GROMACS .gro file of C-alpha atoms in nm:
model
  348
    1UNK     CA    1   8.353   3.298  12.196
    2UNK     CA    2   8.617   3.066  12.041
    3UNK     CA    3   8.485   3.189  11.672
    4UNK     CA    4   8.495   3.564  11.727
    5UNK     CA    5   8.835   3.553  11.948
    6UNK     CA    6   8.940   3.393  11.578
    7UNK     CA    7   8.768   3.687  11.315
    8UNK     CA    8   8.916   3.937  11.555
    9UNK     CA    9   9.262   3.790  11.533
   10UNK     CA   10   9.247   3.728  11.141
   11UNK     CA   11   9.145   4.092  11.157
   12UNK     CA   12   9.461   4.192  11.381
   13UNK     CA   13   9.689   4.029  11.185
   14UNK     CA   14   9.557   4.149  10.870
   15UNK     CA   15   9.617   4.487  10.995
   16UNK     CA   16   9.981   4.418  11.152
   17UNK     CA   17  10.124   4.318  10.889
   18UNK     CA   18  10.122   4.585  10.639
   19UNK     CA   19  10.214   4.802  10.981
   20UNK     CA   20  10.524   4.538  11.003
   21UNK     CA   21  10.644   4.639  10.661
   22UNK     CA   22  10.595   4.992  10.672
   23UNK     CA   23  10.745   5.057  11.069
   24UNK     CA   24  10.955   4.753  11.100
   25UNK     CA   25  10.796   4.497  11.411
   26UNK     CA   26  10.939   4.750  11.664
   27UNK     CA   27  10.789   5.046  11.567
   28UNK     CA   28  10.468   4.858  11.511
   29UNK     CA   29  10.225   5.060  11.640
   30UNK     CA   30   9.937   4.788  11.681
   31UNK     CA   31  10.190   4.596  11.939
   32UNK     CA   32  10.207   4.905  12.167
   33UNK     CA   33   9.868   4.974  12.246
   34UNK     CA   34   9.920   4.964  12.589
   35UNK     CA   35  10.218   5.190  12.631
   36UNK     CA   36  10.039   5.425  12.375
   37UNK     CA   37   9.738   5.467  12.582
   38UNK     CA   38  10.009   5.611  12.886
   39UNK     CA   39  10.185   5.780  12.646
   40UNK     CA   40   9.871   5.997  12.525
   41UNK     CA   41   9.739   5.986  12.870
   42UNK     CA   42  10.064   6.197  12.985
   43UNK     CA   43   9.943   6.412  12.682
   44UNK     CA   44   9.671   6.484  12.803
   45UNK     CA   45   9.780   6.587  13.159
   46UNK     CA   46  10.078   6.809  13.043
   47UNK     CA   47   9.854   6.994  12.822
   48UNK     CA   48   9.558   6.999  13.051
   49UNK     CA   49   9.770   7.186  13.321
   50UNK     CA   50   9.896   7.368  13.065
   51UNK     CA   51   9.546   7.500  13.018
   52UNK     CA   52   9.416   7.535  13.344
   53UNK     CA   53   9.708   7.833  13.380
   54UNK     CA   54   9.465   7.995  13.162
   55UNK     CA   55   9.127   7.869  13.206
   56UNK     CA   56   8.897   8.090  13.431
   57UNK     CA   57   8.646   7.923  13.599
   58UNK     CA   58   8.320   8.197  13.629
   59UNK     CA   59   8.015   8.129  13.503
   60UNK     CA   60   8.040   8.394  13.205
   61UNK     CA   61   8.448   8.382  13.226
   62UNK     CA   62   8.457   8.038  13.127
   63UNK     CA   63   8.309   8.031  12.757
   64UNK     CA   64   8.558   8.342  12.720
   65UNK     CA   65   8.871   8.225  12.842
   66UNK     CA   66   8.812   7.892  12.640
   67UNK     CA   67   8.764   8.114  12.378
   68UNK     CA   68   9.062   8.346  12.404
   69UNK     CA   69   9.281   8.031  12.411
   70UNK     CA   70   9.137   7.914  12.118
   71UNK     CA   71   9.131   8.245  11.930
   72UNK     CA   72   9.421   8.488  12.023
   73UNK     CA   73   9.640   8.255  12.142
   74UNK     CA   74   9.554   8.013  11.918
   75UNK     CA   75   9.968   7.924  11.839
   76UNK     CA   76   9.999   7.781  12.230
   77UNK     CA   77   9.711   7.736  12.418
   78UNK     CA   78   9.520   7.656  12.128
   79UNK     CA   79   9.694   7.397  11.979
   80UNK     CA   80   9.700   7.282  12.360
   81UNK     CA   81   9.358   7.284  12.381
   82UNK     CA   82   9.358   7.108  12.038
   83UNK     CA   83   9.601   6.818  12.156
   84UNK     CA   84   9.424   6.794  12.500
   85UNK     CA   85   9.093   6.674  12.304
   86UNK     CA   86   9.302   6.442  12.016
   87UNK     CA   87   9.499   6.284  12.256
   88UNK     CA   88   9.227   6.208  12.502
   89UNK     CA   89   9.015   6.046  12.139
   90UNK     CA   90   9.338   5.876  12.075
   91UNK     CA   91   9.354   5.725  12.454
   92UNK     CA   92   8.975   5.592  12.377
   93UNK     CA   93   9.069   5.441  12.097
   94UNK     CA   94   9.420   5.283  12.225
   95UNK     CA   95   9.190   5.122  12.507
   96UNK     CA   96   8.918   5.005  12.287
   97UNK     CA   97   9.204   4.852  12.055
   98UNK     CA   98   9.404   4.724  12.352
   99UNK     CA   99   9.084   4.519  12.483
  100UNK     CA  100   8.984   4.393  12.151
  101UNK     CA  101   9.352   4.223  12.063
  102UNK     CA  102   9.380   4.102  12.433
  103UNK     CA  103   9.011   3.904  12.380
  104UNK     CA  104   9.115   3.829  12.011
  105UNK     CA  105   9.461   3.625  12.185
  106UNK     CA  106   9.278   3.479  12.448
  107UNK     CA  107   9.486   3.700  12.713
  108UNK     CA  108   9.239   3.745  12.999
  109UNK     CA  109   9.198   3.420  13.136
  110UNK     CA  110   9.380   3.236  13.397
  111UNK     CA  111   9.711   3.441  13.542
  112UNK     CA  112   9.612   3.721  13.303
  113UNK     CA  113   9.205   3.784  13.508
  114UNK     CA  114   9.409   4.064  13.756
  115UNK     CA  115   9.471   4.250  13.426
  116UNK     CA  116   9.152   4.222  13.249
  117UNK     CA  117   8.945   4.278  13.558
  118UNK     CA  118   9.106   4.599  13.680
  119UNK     CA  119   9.057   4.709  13.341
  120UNK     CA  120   8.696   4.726  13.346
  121UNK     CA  121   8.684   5.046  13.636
  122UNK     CA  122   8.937   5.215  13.423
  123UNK     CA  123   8.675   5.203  13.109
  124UNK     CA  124   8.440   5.388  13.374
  125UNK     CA  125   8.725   5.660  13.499
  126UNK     CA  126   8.833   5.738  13.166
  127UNK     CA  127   8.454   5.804  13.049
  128UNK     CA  128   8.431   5.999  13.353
  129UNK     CA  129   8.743   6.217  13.308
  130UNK     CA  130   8.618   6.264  12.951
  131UNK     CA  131   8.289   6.394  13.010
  132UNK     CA  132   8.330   6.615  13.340
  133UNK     CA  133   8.594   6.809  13.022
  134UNK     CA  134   8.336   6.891  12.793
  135UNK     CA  135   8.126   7.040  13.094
  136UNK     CA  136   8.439   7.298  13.150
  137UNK     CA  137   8.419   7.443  12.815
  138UNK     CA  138   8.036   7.536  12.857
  139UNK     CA  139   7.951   7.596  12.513
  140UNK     CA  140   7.598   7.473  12.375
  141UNK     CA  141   7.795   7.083  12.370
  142UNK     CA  142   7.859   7.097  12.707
  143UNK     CA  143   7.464   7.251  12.812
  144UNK     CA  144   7.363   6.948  12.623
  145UNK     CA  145   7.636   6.719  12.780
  146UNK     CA  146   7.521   6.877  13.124
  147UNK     CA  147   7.205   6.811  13.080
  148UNK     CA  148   7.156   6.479  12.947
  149UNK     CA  149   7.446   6.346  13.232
  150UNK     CA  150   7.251   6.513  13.490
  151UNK     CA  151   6.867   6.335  13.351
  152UNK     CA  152   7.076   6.033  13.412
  153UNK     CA  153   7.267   6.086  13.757
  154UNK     CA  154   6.854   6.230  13.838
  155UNK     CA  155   6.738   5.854  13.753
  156UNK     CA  156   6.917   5.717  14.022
  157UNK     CA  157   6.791   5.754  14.370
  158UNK     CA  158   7.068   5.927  14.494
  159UNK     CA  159   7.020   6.265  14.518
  160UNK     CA  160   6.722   6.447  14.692
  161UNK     CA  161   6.707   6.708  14.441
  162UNK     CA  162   6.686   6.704  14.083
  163UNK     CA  163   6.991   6.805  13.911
  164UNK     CA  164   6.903   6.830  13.544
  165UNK     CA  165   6.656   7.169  13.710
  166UNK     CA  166   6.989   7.391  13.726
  167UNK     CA  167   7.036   7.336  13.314
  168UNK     CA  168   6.684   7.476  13.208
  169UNK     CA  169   6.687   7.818  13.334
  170UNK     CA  170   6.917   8.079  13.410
  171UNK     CA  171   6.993   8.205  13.692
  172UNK     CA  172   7.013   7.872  13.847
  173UNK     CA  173   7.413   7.833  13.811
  174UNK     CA  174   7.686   7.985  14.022
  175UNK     CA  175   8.073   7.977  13.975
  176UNK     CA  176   8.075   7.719  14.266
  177UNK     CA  177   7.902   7.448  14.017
  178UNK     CA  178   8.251   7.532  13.795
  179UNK     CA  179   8.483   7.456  14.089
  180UNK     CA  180   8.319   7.119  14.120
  181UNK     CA  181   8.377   7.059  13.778
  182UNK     CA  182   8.700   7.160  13.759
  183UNK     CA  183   8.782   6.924  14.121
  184UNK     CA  184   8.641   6.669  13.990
  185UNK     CA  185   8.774   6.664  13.645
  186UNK     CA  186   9.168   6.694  13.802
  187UNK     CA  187   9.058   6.427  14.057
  188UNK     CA  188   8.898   6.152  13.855
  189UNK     CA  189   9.198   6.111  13.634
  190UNK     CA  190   9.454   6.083  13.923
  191UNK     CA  191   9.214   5.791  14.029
  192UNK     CA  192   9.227   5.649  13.623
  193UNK     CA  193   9.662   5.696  13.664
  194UNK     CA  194   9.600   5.501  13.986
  195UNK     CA  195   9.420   5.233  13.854
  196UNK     CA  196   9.657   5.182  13.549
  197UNK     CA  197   9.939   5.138  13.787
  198UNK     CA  198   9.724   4.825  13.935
  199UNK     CA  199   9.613   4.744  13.635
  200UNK     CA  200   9.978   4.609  13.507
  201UNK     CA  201  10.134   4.577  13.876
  202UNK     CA  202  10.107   4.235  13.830
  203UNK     CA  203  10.317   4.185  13.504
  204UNK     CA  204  10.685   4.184  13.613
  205UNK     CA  205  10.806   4.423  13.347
  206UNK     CA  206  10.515   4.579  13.203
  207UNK     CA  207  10.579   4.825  12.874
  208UNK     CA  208  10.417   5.179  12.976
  209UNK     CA  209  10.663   5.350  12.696
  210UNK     CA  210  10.672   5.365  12.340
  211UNK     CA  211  10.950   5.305  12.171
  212UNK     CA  212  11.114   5.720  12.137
  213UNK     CA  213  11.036   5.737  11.785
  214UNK     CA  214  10.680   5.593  11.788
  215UNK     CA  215  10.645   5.832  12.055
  216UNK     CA  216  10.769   6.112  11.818
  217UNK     CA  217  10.586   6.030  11.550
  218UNK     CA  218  10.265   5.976  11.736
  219UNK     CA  219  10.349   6.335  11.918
  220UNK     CA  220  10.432   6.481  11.557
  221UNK     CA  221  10.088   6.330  11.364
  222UNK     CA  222   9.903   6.491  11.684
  223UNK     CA  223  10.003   6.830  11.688
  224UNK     CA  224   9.988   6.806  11.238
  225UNK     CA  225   9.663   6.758  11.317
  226UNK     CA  226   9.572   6.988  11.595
  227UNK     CA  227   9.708   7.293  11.326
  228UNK     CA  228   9.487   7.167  11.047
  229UNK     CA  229   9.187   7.128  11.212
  230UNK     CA  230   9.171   7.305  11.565
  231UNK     CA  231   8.916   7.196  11.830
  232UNK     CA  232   8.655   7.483  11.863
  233UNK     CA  233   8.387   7.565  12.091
  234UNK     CA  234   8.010   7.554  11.995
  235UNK     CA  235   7.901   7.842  12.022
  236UNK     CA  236   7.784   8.048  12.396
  237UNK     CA  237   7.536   7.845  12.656
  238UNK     CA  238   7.164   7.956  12.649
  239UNK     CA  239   6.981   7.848  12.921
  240UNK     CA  240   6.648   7.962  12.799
  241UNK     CA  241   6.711   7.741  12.507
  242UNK     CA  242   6.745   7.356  12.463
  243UNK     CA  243   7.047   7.282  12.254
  244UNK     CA  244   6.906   7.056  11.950
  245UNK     CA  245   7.179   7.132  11.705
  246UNK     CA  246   7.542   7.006  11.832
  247UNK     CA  247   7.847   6.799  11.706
  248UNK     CA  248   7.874   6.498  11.932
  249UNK     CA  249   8.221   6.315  11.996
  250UNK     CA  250   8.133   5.969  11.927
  251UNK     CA  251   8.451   5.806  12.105
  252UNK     CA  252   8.336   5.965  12.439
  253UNK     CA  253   7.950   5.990  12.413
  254UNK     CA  254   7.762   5.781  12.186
  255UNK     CA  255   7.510   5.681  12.495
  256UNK     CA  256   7.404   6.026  12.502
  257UNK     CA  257   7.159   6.027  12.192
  258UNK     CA  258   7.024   5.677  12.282
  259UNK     CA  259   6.886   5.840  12.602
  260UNK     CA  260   6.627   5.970  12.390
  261UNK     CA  261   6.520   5.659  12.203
  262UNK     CA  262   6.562   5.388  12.519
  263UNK     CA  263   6.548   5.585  12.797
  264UNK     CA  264   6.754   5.632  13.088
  265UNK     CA  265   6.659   5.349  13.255
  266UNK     CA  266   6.758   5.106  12.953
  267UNK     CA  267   7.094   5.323  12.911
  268UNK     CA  268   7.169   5.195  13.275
  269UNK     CA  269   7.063   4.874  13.234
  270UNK     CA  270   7.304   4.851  12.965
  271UNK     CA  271   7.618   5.021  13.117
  272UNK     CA  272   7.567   4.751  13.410
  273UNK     CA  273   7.501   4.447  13.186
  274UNK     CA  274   7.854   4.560  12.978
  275UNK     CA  275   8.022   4.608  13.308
  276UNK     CA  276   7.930   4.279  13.482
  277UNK     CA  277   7.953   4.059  13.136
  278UNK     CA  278   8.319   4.248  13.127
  279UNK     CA  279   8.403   4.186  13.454
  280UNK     CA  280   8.328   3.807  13.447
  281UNK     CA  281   8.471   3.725  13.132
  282UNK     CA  282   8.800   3.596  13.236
  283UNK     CA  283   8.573   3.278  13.358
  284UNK     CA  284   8.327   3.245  13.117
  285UNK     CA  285   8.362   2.968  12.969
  286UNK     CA  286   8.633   2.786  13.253
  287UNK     CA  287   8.958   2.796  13.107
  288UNK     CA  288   9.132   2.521  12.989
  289UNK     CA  289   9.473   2.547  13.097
  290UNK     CA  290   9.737   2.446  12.836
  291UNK     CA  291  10.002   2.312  12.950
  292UNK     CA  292  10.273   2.491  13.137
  293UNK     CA  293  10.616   2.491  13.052
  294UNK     CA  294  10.850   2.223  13.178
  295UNK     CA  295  11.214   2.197  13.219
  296UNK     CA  296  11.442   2.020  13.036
  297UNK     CA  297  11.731   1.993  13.242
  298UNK     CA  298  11.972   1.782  12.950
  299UNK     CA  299  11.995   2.156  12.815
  300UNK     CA  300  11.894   2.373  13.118
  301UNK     CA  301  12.269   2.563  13.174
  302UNK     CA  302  12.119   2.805  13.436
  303UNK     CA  303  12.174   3.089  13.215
  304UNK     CA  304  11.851   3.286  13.375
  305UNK     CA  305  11.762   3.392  13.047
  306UNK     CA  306  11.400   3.188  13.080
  307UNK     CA  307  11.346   3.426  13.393
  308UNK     CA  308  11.424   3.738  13.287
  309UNK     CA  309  11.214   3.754  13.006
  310UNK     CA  310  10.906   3.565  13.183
  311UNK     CA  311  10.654   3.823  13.241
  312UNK     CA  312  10.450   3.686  13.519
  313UNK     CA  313  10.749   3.585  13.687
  314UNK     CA  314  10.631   3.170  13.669
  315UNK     CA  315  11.012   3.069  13.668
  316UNK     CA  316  11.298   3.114  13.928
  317UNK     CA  317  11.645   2.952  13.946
  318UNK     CA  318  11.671   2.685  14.244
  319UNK     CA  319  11.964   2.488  14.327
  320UNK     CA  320  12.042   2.217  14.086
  321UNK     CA  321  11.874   1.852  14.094
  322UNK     CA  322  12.059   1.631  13.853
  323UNK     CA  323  12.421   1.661  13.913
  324UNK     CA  324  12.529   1.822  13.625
  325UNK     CA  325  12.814   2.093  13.648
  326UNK     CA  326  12.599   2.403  13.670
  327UNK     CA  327  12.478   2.582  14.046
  328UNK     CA  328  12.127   2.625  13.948
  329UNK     CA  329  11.868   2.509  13.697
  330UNK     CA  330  11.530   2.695  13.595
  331UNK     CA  331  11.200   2.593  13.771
  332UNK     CA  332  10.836   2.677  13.700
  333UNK     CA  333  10.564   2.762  13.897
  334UNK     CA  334  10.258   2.621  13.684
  335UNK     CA  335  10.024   2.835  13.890
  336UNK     CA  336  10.124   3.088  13.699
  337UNK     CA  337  10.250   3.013  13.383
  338UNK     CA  338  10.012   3.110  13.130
  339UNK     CA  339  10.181   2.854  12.847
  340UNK     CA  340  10.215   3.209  12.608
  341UNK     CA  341  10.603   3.049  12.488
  342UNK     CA  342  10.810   3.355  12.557
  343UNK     CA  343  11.051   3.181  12.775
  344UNK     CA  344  11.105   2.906  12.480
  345UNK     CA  345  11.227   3.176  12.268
  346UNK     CA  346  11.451   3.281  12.494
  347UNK     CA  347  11.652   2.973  12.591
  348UNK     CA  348  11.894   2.959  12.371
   0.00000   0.00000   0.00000
């Protein structure tokens, strides 16, 4: 892995460095990839309750109040609507970014597995919070996203009844299927903002905010674009009719037109074989541990500046050892040091 951690990296840095000059190393967008996936998740909720004030939840209601958001109140709700889909892209591609540059440094191993682990069921909640969305709208996307997730859930032996049945005819549907949909789709992402807060409570001061004019501009470029080019529905749901002709989101579903050409057996297969090679990474190969800081007490002054900024919290000030005129000296706990050199640029 050694060789693609490096392309990756070369390719990170090829990219942060023109983003250096142009934002300045604090605004760097590529260094907050973390906080900006909160930032446009809390996009995403404001403007999805924002919607749901309007959003009707019948079987022939739905398609129309989607549409009425879209169309005569296109100024509000539709540009909500508008930054409810962008911002949930942009989260996608935050996390997929986020992952990437953590593998690329080698930052998922040893006191950073907690992190990298927990990561893996958020991939699988945000998917999920993603998809159960384009159900709600229940244009000719969501008959197609409907039926191709239920063929799947139908593969697995869990339910007595085929699912993917209730998609092929009308008749079949009834306002309670929306109510689901709507439950689950509130549900699943209090779950996702559940799991981010585990997924960093291990980092002492973790970064979950932009800096305010990153934020800004990020908020500014979003709602630019949700003005130029408005998300729209695909047209009403036909039962009778299989959808054949639809624009796909490729951040959220690009499984969906491989069910056709591998199956949904082999789509499984591969969802579980990601998952478990994800999961395991942080050991594969055993780290080698560099080596963890060490004290040098001839210029240790106790100044707590090594601790403050440590972000696993590997140091802590204990009485002093050596008889020099200071109360306390800096001492690490190797267990969790992860050797990344922060706490040498602090000391001063």
């Amino acid at each position: 892995m050694a060789p693609l951690r490096r392309v990756l990296r070369y390719g990170f840095e090829l990219i942060e460095r023109p983003f250096d000059r142009l934002f300045g190393p604090a605004l760097n967008p590529i260094a907050q990839l973390g906080a900006l996936g909160f930032f446009f998740f809390w996009i995403v909720a404001v403007s999805g309750i924002y919607l749901f004030i309007f959003f009707d939840t019948g079987i022939e209601r739905a398609y129309q109040s989607v549409e009425w958001m879209s169309n005569a109140h296109w100024y509000h709700a539709g540009v909500m609507r508008s930054l409810h889909r962008y911002a949930s892209d942009l989260m996608v591609v935050m996390v997929a970014c986020h992952l990437l540059r953590e593998f690329a440094y080698d930052r998922y191993r040893g006191a950073r597995w907690f992190s990298w682990f927990t990561g893996v069921p958020i991939i699988w909640m945000l998917y999920a919070s993603g998809i159960t969305g384009y159900w709600l709208v229940w244009d000719k996307l969501a008959q197609y996203v409907a039926l191709v997730s239920s063929e799947l859930l139908d593969w697995l032996p869990i339910f007595g009844e085929p699912i993917a049945r209730n998609f092929i005819s009308t008749g079949t549907l009834t306002s309670r299927f929306f109510t689901l949909m709507v439950f689950m789709h509130v549900a699943v992402p209090l779950f996702l903002l559940f799991g981010m807060w585990v997924h960093i409570i291990r980092i002492s001061r973790p970064k979950i905010n932009p800096p305010r004019m990153l934020a800004a501009l990020s908020l500014i470029a979003l709602t630019a674009v949700a003005l130029w080019k408005p998300a729209l529905s695909q047209g009403r749901v036909d039962l009778a009719k299989v959808p054949t002709d639809v624009g796909l989101d490729w951040l959220y579903l690009p499984l969906y037109p491989l069910t056709d050409i591998w199956g949904n057996g082999a789509v499984w297969a591969f969802l579980g074989v990601f998952s478990l090679m994800m999961g395991v990474m942080p050991w594969l190969p055993p780290l080698r541990r560099a080596k963890a800081a060490e004290i040098d007490l001839d210029h240790c002054n106790g100044c707590e500046r090594c601790v403050q900024d440590c972000p696993y919290e590997a140091i802590r000030m204990v009485p002093r050892t050596d008889g020099m005129p200071f109360p306390t000296q800096a001492h690490v706990n190797p267990a969790l040091c992860v050797s990344c050199g922060i706490c040498v640029g602090a000391c001063p």
